[in-house]
XYZ file of C-alpha atoms in Angstrom:
683
model
C -20.043 -4.253 -21.404
C -19.425 -3.128 -17.786
C -21.566 -0.517 -16.066
C -20.412 1.527 -13.088
C -21.358 4.507 -10.926
C -19.148 7.187 -9.421
C -19.871 8.112 -5.795
C -18.294 11.464 -5.032
C -18.642 12.592 -1.397
C -16.935 15.936 -2.049
C -18.965 16.708 -5.218
C -15.828 18.192 -6.810
C -14.085 17.193 -10.023
C -11.090 14.960 -9.365
C -8.854 12.388 -11.087
C -9.712 8.712 -10.778
C -7.655 5.609 -11.565
C -9.343 2.194 -11.513
C -8.833 -1.196 -13.118
C -11.710 -2.882 -14.962
C -12.023 -6.591 -15.817
C -12.727 -7.544 -19.440
C -14.169 -10.869 -20.622
C -11.897 -13.208 -22.568
C -11.659 -12.644 -26.341
C -13.605 -9.365 -26.097
C -10.835 -6.972 -27.226
C -7.181 -7.379 -28.140
C -5.923 -3.849 -27.411
C -6.999 -1.066 -25.083
C -7.607 1.409 -27.930
C -10.697 -0.649 -28.782
C -12.259 0.470 -25.490
C -13.939 3.649 -24.362
C -15.876 4.961 -21.376
C -19.231 6.602 -22.123
C -21.680 8.464 -19.924
C -25.390 7.731 -19.523
C -26.089 9.498 -22.842
C -23.527 7.417 -24.722
C -21.042 10.279 -25.053
C -17.383 9.231 -24.626
C -15.251 10.865 -21.941
C -11.519 11.592 -21.971
C -9.676 8.554 -20.625
C -6.297 6.842 -20.823
C -6.103 3.038 -20.811
C -3.235 0.745 -19.917
C -3.376 -3.067 -20.209
C -2.398 -4.744 -16.924
C -3.093 -8.409 -17.662
C -4.105 -10.637 -20.563
C -6.024 -13.866 -21.027
C -4.243 -16.958 -22.432
C -5.470 -16.023 -25.932
C -3.682 -12.656 -25.474
C -6.914 -10.660 -25.278
C -7.246 -7.924 -22.642
C -8.074 -9.272 -19.163
C -7.573 -6.199 -16.948
C -7.332 -2.616 -18.152
C -6.368 0.395 -16.048
C -8.317 3.593 -16.739
C -7.417 7.154 -15.742
C -10.002 9.917 -16.150
C -11.593 12.802 -14.261
C -14.958 12.970 -12.531
C -17.376 15.803 -13.137
C -18.446 18.327 -10.556
C -21.842 17.484 -9.065
C -24.252 20.246 -8.139
C -27.023 18.229 -6.477
C -26.216 16.931 -2.944
C -28.594 14.010 -3.531
C -26.171 12.757 -6.133
C -23.842 11.656 -3.338
C -26.416 9.072 -2.260
C -25.466 5.688 -3.792
C -29.144 4.699 -3.853
C -30.070 7.774 -5.883
C -30.118 7.188 -9.631
C -28.172 10.017 -11.181
C -27.374 10.035 -14.906
C -24.425 12.348 -14.226
C -22.616 9.565 -12.346
C -23.566 6.556 -14.513
C -20.952 5.296 -16.967
C -20.062 2.209 -18.974
C -16.853 0.616 -20.180
C -17.683 -0.343 -23.768
C -16.174 -1.404 -27.055
C -15.404 1.753 -28.972
C -17.611 2.515 -31.958
C -15.764 2.918 -35.256
C -17.132 6.439 -35.792
C -16.736 7.646 -32.194
C -14.630 10.738 -31.640
C -12.108 11.244 -28.876
C -13.223 14.061 -26.565
C -11.344 17.288 -27.115
C -9.203 17.815 -24.008
C -5.927 19.690 -23.494
C -3.709 16.619 -23.740
C -0.200 16.774 -22.352
C 2.808 17.667 -24.454
C 5.653 15.486 -23.158
C 9.149 16.401 -24.292
C 11.922 14.144 -23.012
C 15.422 15.403 -23.729
C 18.856 14.059 -22.680
C 19.090 16.878 -20.135
C 15.528 17.211 -18.853
C 11.869 16.232 -18.937
C 9.368 18.941 -19.879
C 5.601 18.406 -19.602
C 3.096 21.110 -20.570
C -0.578 21.669 -21.239
C -2.347 24.996 -21.706
C -0.641 27.616 -19.558
C 0.798 25.054 -17.086
C 4.145 23.291 -17.284
C 6.480 21.025 -15.339
C 10.219 20.710 -15.870
C 12.733 18.512 -14.085
C 16.432 18.376 -14.885
C 18.374 15.173 -15.484
C 21.810 16.749 -15.333
C 21.234 18.560 -12.051
C 19.410 15.498 -10.747
C 16.816 17.581 -8.939
C 14.504 15.870 -6.484
C 11.513 18.105 -7.189
C 10.334 19.606 -10.486
C 9.929 23.240 -11.373
C 6.259 24.207 -11.815
C 5.063 27.263 -13.737
C 1.758 28.800 -14.770
C 1.315 31.631 -17.258
C 5.096 31.782 -17.452
C 5.407 32.562 -13.735
C 7.448 30.254 -11.500
C 5.380 28.639 -8.754
C 7.808 26.083 -7.316
C 11.543 26.064 -7.943
C 14.039 23.190 -8.341
C 15.511 24.310 -5.012
C 12.780 22.244 -3.312
C 14.441 19.294 -1.606
C 14.284 16.641 1.087
C 16.035 17.046 4.428
C 16.667 14.100 6.755
C 18.368 14.442 10.148
C 19.952 11.569 12.066
C 19.467 10.824 15.766
C 22.142 13.422 16.605
C 20.519 16.110 14.458
C 23.098 15.845 11.661
C 21.860 15.884 8.050
C 21.991 12.761 5.911
C 24.015 13.114 2.717
C 21.840 12.964 -0.406
C 23.498 11.082 -3.292
C 22.920 9.002 -6.414
C 19.798 10.719 -7.713
C 18.364 9.032 -10.793
C 15.374 10.170 -12.875
C 13.269 7.506 -14.611
C 10.264 8.264 -16.833
C 7.942 5.305 -16.306
C 4.824 6.239 -18.280
C 3.871 8.800 -20.925
C 0.151 8.987 -21.670
C -2.179 11.496 -23.274
C -3.631 12.678 -19.955
C -0.809 12.014 -17.510
C 2.896 11.366 -17.130
C 4.637 9.303 -14.451
C 8.269 9.498 -13.395
C 10.382 8.605 -10.372
C 13.415 10.129 -8.704
C 15.487 7.538 -6.860
C 18.230 8.589 -4.471
C 20.229 7.474 -1.450
C 20.504 9.053 1.983
C 23.659 8.249 3.985
C 24.300 9.142 7.619
C 27.581 9.829 9.433
C 28.108 6.120 10.189
C 27.578 5.139 6.520
C 24.150 3.613 7.072
C 21.965 4.205 4.030
C 18.285 4.470 3.249
C 16.726 4.634 -0.173
C 14.481 7.590 -0.963
C 12.052 7.187 -3.860
C 9.749 9.961 -5.039
C 7.089 8.665 -7.451
C 5.351 11.445 -9.418
C 2.133 11.460 -11.398
C 1.366 14.698 -13.251
C -2.145 15.004 -14.691
C -3.508 17.288 -17.399
C -5.764 18.961 -14.811
C -2.691 20.596 -13.238
C -2.496 18.100 -10.367
C 0.787 16.600 -9.192
C 0.598 13.495 -6.981
C 3.769 12.464 -5.131
C 4.381 9.224 -3.234
C 7.378 9.677 -0.925
C 8.938 6.346 0.067
C 11.788 5.799 2.522
C 13.347 2.305 2.682
C 16.019 0.666 4.815
C 17.487 -1.960 2.439
C 19.718 -3.589 5.079
C 18.865 -6.906 6.687
C 17.887 -7.019 10.328
C 20.347 -8.779 12.605
C 17.442 -10.566 14.418
C 19.703 -12.386 16.881
C 18.293 -15.814 17.901
C 15.459 -15.298 15.412
C 13.933 -12.474 17.489
C 12.849 -9.277 15.737
C 12.399 -6.609 18.405
C 12.810 -2.891 17.813
C 16.289 -1.702 18.681
C 17.963 -4.038 16.185
C 21.563 -2.919 15.395
C 20.764 -2.694 11.675
C 17.823 -0.319 12.130
C 18.292 3.285 10.987
C 17.444 6.053 13.462
C 16.498 9.579 12.366
C 14.730 12.529 13.936
C 13.035 14.014 10.875
C 12.303 13.635 7.174
C 10.875 16.772 5.555
C 9.977 17.738 2.011
C 10.807 21.448 1.754
C 8.928 23.200 -1.067
C 10.552 26.453 -2.161
C 8.226 28.845 -4.000
C 8.747 32.351 -5.357
C 7.446 35.633 -3.939
C 4.669 34.216 -1.774
C 2.745 36.830 0.230
C 0.892 34.558 2.630
C -0.444 31.108 3.310
C -3.914 29.878 4.225
C -4.500 26.593 6.042
C -7.646 24.605 6.710
C -7.048 22.055 9.476
C -10.202 20.005 8.823
C -12.514 19.832 5.822
C -15.306 21.520 7.787
C -13.208 24.149 9.608
C -12.546 27.795 8.740
C -9.443 28.914 6.863
C -6.640 30.481 8.914
C -4.356 33.053 7.277
C -0.635 32.752 8.009
C 1.288 35.942 7.148
C 4.281 35.549 4.852
C 6.824 36.356 7.589
C 5.283 34.042 10.158
C 6.471 30.673 11.410
C 3.485 28.351 11.733
C 3.240 24.654 12.540
C 0.370 22.185 12.228
C 1.440 19.037 14.093
C -0.536 15.791 14.394
C 1.022 14.117 17.442
C -1.302 11.110 17.731
C -4.473 9.638 16.259
C -6.754 11.752 18.423
C -8.676 8.596 19.368
C -9.631 7.458 22.863
C -6.576 5.168 23.010
C -4.170 7.655 21.434
C -1.413 6.671 23.892
C -1.927 2.896 23.570
C 1.051 0.581 24.172
C 0.710 -0.372 20.506
C 2.920 2.670 19.804
C 5.808 1.646 22.071
C 9.401 2.125 20.930
C 12.421 -0.130 21.499
C 12.445 0.845 25.178
C 8.788 -0.050 25.598
C 7.796 3.604 25.954
C 5.019 5.471 24.122
C 6.344 8.837 22.919
C 3.164 10.422 21.526
C 3.243 13.939 22.956
C -0.459 14.735 23.233
C -3.912 13.787 21.977
C -4.739 14.994 18.447
C -3.210 18.008 16.709
C -2.139 21.594 17.392
C -1.815 24.641 15.147
C 0.624 27.274 16.417
C 1.868 30.570 14.947
C 5.211 31.929 16.137
C 5.177 29.284 18.901
C 1.766 30.430 20.154
C -0.967 27.805 20.123
C -4.059 29.114 18.325
C -6.091 25.967 17.657
C -6.310 22.319 18.754
C -8.305 19.370 17.489
C -8.392 15.602 17.233
C -7.966 14.494 13.624
C -6.563 16.943 11.090
C -7.296 16.649 7.359
C -5.334 19.680 6.187
C -5.314 21.666 2.984
C -2.930 24.576 2.327
C -3.206 27.473 -0.134
C -0.121 29.490 -1.023
C -0.907 33.071 -2.064
C 0.857 35.576 -4.325
C -0.562 39.116 -4.383
C -3.763 37.781 -2.810
C -4.185 35.269 -5.631
C -3.862 31.506 -5.082
C -0.537 30.253 -6.395
C -0.963 26.583 -5.564
C -2.970 24.318 -3.253
C -1.596 21.326 -1.373
C -3.034 18.489 0.703
C -1.654 15.476 2.583
C -4.165 12.585 2.412
C -4.451 10.262 5.435
C -2.674 12.873 7.524
C -3.902 11.914 10.998
C -4.125 8.215 10.198
C -0.371 8.071 9.497
C 0.741 10.275 12.398
C 3.108 11.844 13.313
C 2.769 14.366 10.490
C 3.197 18.104 10.145
C 2.941 21.088 7.829
C 5.254 23.974 8.672
C 5.180 27.396 7.027
C 8.222 29.668 7.200
C 9.210 32.771 5.211
C 11.501 30.563 3.094
C 9.549 27.388 2.409
C 6.588 25.147 3.074
C 7.966 22.142 4.943
C 5.972 18.897 4.899
C 6.820 16.674 7.843
C 6.767 13.136 6.450
C 8.422 12.266 9.772
C 8.337 15.587 11.696
C 11.000 16.671 14.155
C 8.241 17.910 16.458
C 7.716 14.281 17.541
C 10.724 14.861 19.799
C 12.365 11.411 19.720
C 14.059 9.389 16.943
C 12.144 7.225 14.513
C 13.348 3.674 13.895
C 13.197 2.240 10.382
C 13.904 -1.465 10.717
C 15.980 -3.501 8.301
C 13.873 -4.281 5.216
C 11.133 -1.848 6.261
C 9.544 0.919 4.160
C 7.094 3.737 4.629
C 5.217 5.634 1.917
C 3.231 8.856 2.333
C 1.388 10.898 -0.311
C 0.993 14.577 -1.080
C -1.245 16.160 -3.717
C -0.519 19.575 -5.235
C -2.618 21.591 -7.686
C -1.590 24.676 -9.635
C -5.082 25.112 -11.135
C -7.812 24.022 -8.706
C -8.065 25.616 -5.249
C -10.325 22.848 -3.862
C -8.557 19.659 -2.778
C -11.210 18.497 -0.328
C -11.557 15.358 -2.442
C -8.108 14.152 -1.350
C -9.599 13.485 2.098
C -12.936 12.180 0.750
C -12.032 10.650 -2.628
C -14.659 9.484 -5.090
C -15.178 5.743 -5.427
C -16.330 3.421 -8.202
C -19.290 1.083 -7.815
C -19.114 -1.570 -10.528
C -22.203 -3.498 -11.561
C -21.633 -6.887 -9.907
C -23.574 -8.815 -12.571
C -21.329 -7.344 -15.258
C -18.214 -8.206 -13.239
C -19.376 -11.794 -12.717
C -20.104 -12.176 -16.437
C -16.429 -11.510 -17.240
C -15.470 -14.739 -15.388
C -12.627 -12.828 -13.767
C -13.460 -14.382 -10.371
C -13.557 -18.122 -9.841
C -16.865 -19.564 -8.582
C -18.458 -16.104 -8.599
C -21.536 -17.293 -10.502
C -22.665 -18.963 -7.264
C -22.629 -15.609 -5.456
C -25.726 -14.488 -3.570
C -25.946 -11.710 -1.021
C -28.705 -13.619 0.792
C -26.701 -16.663 1.900
C -25.715 -17.038 5.573
C -22.079 -16.848 4.430
C -22.522 -13.440 2.836
C -24.595 -12.149 5.724
C -21.748 -13.147 8.048
C -19.215 -11.384 5.833
C -21.282 -8.213 5.968
C -20.483 -7.908 9.702
C -16.946 -7.033 8.587
C -18.336 -3.623 7.599
C -20.294 -3.039 10.826
C -19.649 0.459 12.189
C -19.608 -0.823 15.793
C -17.819 -4.174 15.516
C -16.315 -4.308 12.022
C -12.660 -4.180 11.075
C -12.484 -0.369 10.908
C -14.175 -0.072 14.301
C -11.697 -2.518 15.856
C -8.816 -0.242 14.876
C -9.865 2.008 17.735
C -9.397 -0.763 20.354
C -5.591 -0.738 20.108
C -5.334 2.518 18.146
C -4.240 0.701 14.994
C -3.109 4.008 13.515
C 0.214 5.715 13.005
C 2.857 5.364 10.314
C 3.685 1.737 11.101
C 0.192 0.460 11.956
C -2.363 2.131 9.705
C -4.248 -0.315 7.477
C -3.363 -3.353 9.589
C -6.055 -5.676 10.990
C -6.280 -6.051 14.753
C -5.917 -9.778 15.555
C -8.409 -9.670 18.427
C -8.999 -13.435 18.253
C -5.516 -13.890 19.748
C -6.813 -12.243 22.953
C -8.762 -15.411 23.843
C -6.852 -16.007 27.087
C -6.154 -12.345 27.835
C -7.463 -11.299 31.268
C -6.015 -7.806 31.764
C -8.148 -4.707 31.287
C -5.416 -3.277 29.073
C -5.925 -4.062 25.361
C -4.083 -7.064 23.920
C -1.678 -6.037 21.121
C -1.611 -8.450 18.186
C -1.433 -7.966 14.409
C -2.909 -10.054 11.590
C -0.268 -9.401 8.883
C -2.529 -10.539 6.013
C -2.991 -14.066 7.411
C -5.126 -16.073 4.930
C -5.083 -13.108 2.536
C -7.850 -10.697 3.590
C -6.567 -8.334 0.879
C -7.931 -10.845 -1.618
C -11.144 -11.250 0.365
C -11.751 -7.507 0.477
C -11.022 -7.102 -3.249
C -13.278 -10.019 -4.158
C -16.161 -8.695 -2.043
C -15.742 -5.264 -3.618
C -16.115 -6.751 -7.090
C -19.034 -8.982 -6.063
C -21.013 -6.300 -4.227
C -19.865 -2.955 -5.637
C -19.619 -1.681 -2.046
C -16.681 0.743 -1.943
C -16.102 0.077 1.757
C -14.501 -3.219 0.751
C -12.233 -1.307 -1.650
C -11.112 0.995 1.172
C -10.232 -1.956 3.433
C -8.304 -3.569 0.570
C -6.433 -0.357 -0.214
C -5.456 0.395 3.394
C -4.251 -3.132 4.156
C -2.386 -3.563 0.864
C -0.396 -0.361 1.359
C 0.472 -1.434 4.912
C 1.602 -4.894 3.791
C 3.665 -3.467 0.931
C 5.527 -1.163 3.323
C 5.697 -2.938 6.669
C 4.866 -6.662 6.545
C 7.137 -7.650 3.644
C 10.852 -8.000 4.417
C 12.341 -5.772 1.696
C 15.981 -6.819 1.673
C 18.385 -8.876 -0.431
C 21.021 -9.131 2.296
C 19.598 -11.871 4.537
C 19.171 -15.618 4.002
C 17.592 -16.418 0.646
C 14.592 -18.067 2.316
C 13.942 -14.818 4.256
C 14.648 -12.097 1.663
C 11.461 -10.353 0.445
C 9.291 -12.753 2.420
C 6.111 -11.950 4.345
C 6.338 -11.762 8.128
C 4.020 -14.009 10.119
C 1.154 -12.659 12.175
C 2.336 -11.945 15.725
C 2.750 -14.936 18.064
C -0.402 -16.910 18.930
C -1.938 -15.716 22.211
C 1.174 -13.652 23.000
C 1.536 -9.885 22.789
C 3.624 -8.256 20.090
C 5.546 -6.121 22.608
C 8.545 -4.495 20.901
C 8.522 -6.940 17.969
C 5.987 -4.622 16.333
C 4.742 -6.486 13.234
C 7.580 -9.010 13.180
C 6.173 -11.974 15.061
C 8.823 -13.037 17.557
C 9.662 -10.884 20.588
C 12.309 -11.438 23.241
C 9.681 -10.534 25.843
C 7.839 -13.816 25.183
C 10.785 -15.999 26.236
C 12.100 -16.452 29.773
C 15.818 -15.963 30.395
C 16.258 -19.699 31.051
C 14.159 -20.740 28.026
C 15.404 -24.076 26.615
C 12.913 -24.818 23.815
C 12.737 -23.595 20.214
C 12.941 -19.838 19.852
C 12.130 -17.282 17.195
C 12.152 -17.750 13.440
C 11.427 -15.717 10.347
C 9.258 -15.581 7.225
C 7.970 -19.067 6.377
C 6.274 -20.808 3.481
C 2.955 -21.309 5.266
C 2.509 -17.550 5.415
C 2.829 -16.503 1.772
C -0.185 -14.729 0.272
C 0.044 -13.281 -3.220
C -3.480 -13.434 -4.665
C -4.703 -10.325 -2.869
C -1.728 -8.250 -3.966
C -2.200 -9.475 -7.552
C -5.880 -8.457 -7.521
C -5.037 -5.156 -5.820
C -2.556 -4.465 -8.631
C -5.232 -5.169 -11.250
C -7.656 -2.782 -9.535
C -5.189 0.057 -8.887
C -2.206 -0.348 -11.221
C 0.167 -0.041 -8.242
C 3.399 -1.434 -9.689
C 4.760 -2.068 -6.195
C 2.127 -4.775 -5.760
C 3.091 -6.567 -8.969
C 6.745 -6.414 -7.963
C 5.852 -7.813 -4.522
C 3.971 -10.759 -6.069
C 6.987 -11.643 -8.214
C 9.416 -11.298 -5.303
C 7.197 -13.326 -2.959
C 7.178 -16.067 -5.591
C 10.968 -15.912 -5.808
C 11.221 -16.026 -2.023
C 9.020 -19.116 -1.621
C 10.871 -20.759 -4.512
C 14.138 -20.344 -2.608
C 12.404 -21.792 0.443
C 11.611 -25.067 -1.359
C 14.275 -25.271 -4.053
C 17.273 -23.619 -2.373
C 19.603 -21.292 -4.210
C 21.001 -23.953 -6.534
C 24.225 -24.517 -4.610
C 25.531 -28.014 -3.813
C 25.310 -27.254 -0.087
C 21.645 -26.284 -0.393
C 20.943 -29.457 -2.393
C 22.306 -31.682 0.389
C 20.531 -29.625 3.061
C 17.145 -30.091 1.359
C 17.860 -33.784 0.783
C 18.673 -34.365 4.456
C 15.620 -32.357 5.559
C 13.269 -34.437 3.417
C 14.855 -37.798 4.195
C 15.001 -37.142 7.945
C 11.249 -36.570 7.951
C 10.720 -39.816 6.052
C 12.999 -41.655 8.504
C 11.038 -40.330 11.474
C 7.827 -41.480 9.808
C 9.214 -44.994 9.299
C 10.360 -45.184 12.945
C 6.818 -44.250 14.006
C 5.378 -47.037 11.867
C 3.894 -44.778 9.221
C 3.933 -45.370 5.491
C 6.074 -42.716 3.829
C 6.136 -41.290 0.328
C 9.369 -40.066 -1.193
C 7.812 -37.019 -2.807
C 9.882 -33.860 -3.189
C 7.302 -31.623 -1.519
C 5.226 -32.014 1.659
C 1.466 -32.166 1.331
C 0.768 -28.984 3.299
C -0.401 -25.382 3.172
C 3.050 -24.066 2.312
C 3.170 -25.986 -0.966
C -0.351 -24.761 -1.672
C 0.943 -21.214 -1.220
C 3.863 -22.029 -3.533
C 1.446 -23.155 -6.258
C -0.760 -20.110 -5.710
C 2.190 -17.724 -6.040
C 3.222 -19.325 -9.342
C -0.344 -19.161 -10.662
C -0.650 -15.500 -9.682
C 2.578 -14.713 -11.539
C 1.215 -16.621 -14.534
C -1.977 -14.564 -14.517
C 0.032 -11.329 -14.466
C 2.531 -12.280 -17.189
C 1.251 -15.508 -18.840
C 4.694 -17.060 -19.099
C 4.333 -20.807 -19.687
C 7.295 -21.591 -17.424
C 5.106 -20.860 -14.382
C 2.584 -23.513 -15.445
C 5.363 -26.017 -16.159
C 6.637 -25.534 -12.619
C 3.129 -25.936 -11.175
C 2.773 -29.275 -12.989
C 6.151 -30.450 -11.667
C 5.237 -29.566 -8.079
C 1.830 -31.255 -8.244
C 3.248 -34.496 -9.651
C 5.999 -34.379 -7.018
C 3.533 -34.004 -4.137
C 0.978 -36.789 -4.649
C -0.015 -39.380 -7.228
C -3.045 -41.324 -8.474
C -1.976 -44.578 -6.789
C -1.585 -43.101 -3.288
C -3.609 -44.669 -0.508
C -5.552 -41.657 0.736
C -5.748 -43.010 4.282
C -1.947 -43.224 4.409
C -1.601 -39.518 3.552
C -2.830 -38.661 7.079
C -5.194 -35.953 5.919
C -6.901 -35.808 9.322
C -3.725 -34.181 10.615
C -4.971 -30.794 9.500
C -2.049 -28.788 10.838
C 0.558 -30.610 8.737
C -1.516 -32.022 5.870
């Protein structure tokens, strides 16, 4: 039904999660599906339906399974036919047997959640509202519930941790997902939300997404969004402190090709990634609210008891904790250098993971409505986590994907057209999107995954790089995802993944406290032909307006920059619930933009806005149409957002609203010439 290959650069067994498209009317439930290898033998897999066709058959299904260890290096070559990496998503045969694997035992009680398999177990208390679970193997404690998060404000005072809430979000045969939501409050009663999203797999692997979120609105005086806003939250560190029992020593590997360094149990050791390690590591792209770049040095340093023992450029660390010379657990932080600053600190009491490390030396600023998510991976069974830095990828058979009709107009696809040859330059190692990250060092916790908007440098004459950000303009997330499905080239998947995670954290305005037509909207790309300066990714900077400026100034999220299709497709390929939530909230935001909040005041405001435009048109001698909606890109985005929500949930109300908007925008008796379609900016 759908063939695919697994490309595994690390050659090690690892968990994989990927969404597959299914043709309409093929199957009604996911238990009718299976994944088989090249010999037709089924593998252990969990399925979860993400989207359905209008006839309620399965449209997208999320699969979670494990790769197999590869022994032949040639198997890493995507052009090398290897039966060990060839699989198919098929309709399950009636007599097929489920592979015998040590499935999870999930026991949810009023007081706790307990997950076990074989000699491994996880337990997290509901009553004590612990942030981190207790992990054991062979009845021996590995990590204790004393593990916690520590956040210090700009004065070095700890935030108060309150309102912890445990939610079990998914219970499957091979994995269990749960979240711990809590609030951090500083001495001036500013709050940030802290969400820890856990995924525990039967292979003894625990994945943790650590998300920090400032839910307050930005003040954005005069519609300007520079760093230093009064509603930003400042802090000097955010660490996850893992407390284990009776550890003798620690081993650390700074890069996947480097030697292991032993850290004695009583030592204090610090691995600190201060910058990207690239040629432009101190680029103005990393300026703070004062316009200063605070990156301390190029690359990373490893020190033991304050003595530097090793330096490098781009760390990809893995840590092994030892008990009586035996490995107790292994830990890795994917995308470590890309999301700098980052650190791993070993002390006699704990292993401290610097999500935002204090070693940076100056406060971090989390703007109103801004988030940041970082991942850690921990294993209590496997001592090789190299794959976290070089994860396996899926190459779907493009002909099989096209046959599902999941992509519109895909049957016209050909890799030999001038259009597709042009698109291929996106992947060029010298001039493609990834290569252009190096020009302005588009790395670091706020920048990684973003696209450098180098086209805005058209009139730039300085030798210093021009700082401008794309902010998903015209939905490259969707373009990357579509090209991945059409070509099977995993490089497109990587671009999609990196940009989507950036947009979900940084480019969307995650607040409910601002104007309704701003809340949860998408920030514009930075100003045309003007540098971002201290506005970061938020379009309008005070530095682009003279003190005596008299014209229009600033603004905020607007309807002509609302792109949901890429996030919807990203959700279908990854199962990331944050993306689905963002699509729904973007639709709600753009609805407020056009419909108001239902109040009488908003009704009159929209009426005046529409009628004033018609009046201006009449005064200019133009024929006007008293339609409710303008004939422009913003309304097109509004329709697209509703259609994307329909494809995720198939609620008829979305289609009813689409019909209303279309019939309130143009009609069959319109004189096309009078619609002024040659005015491409407005129409």
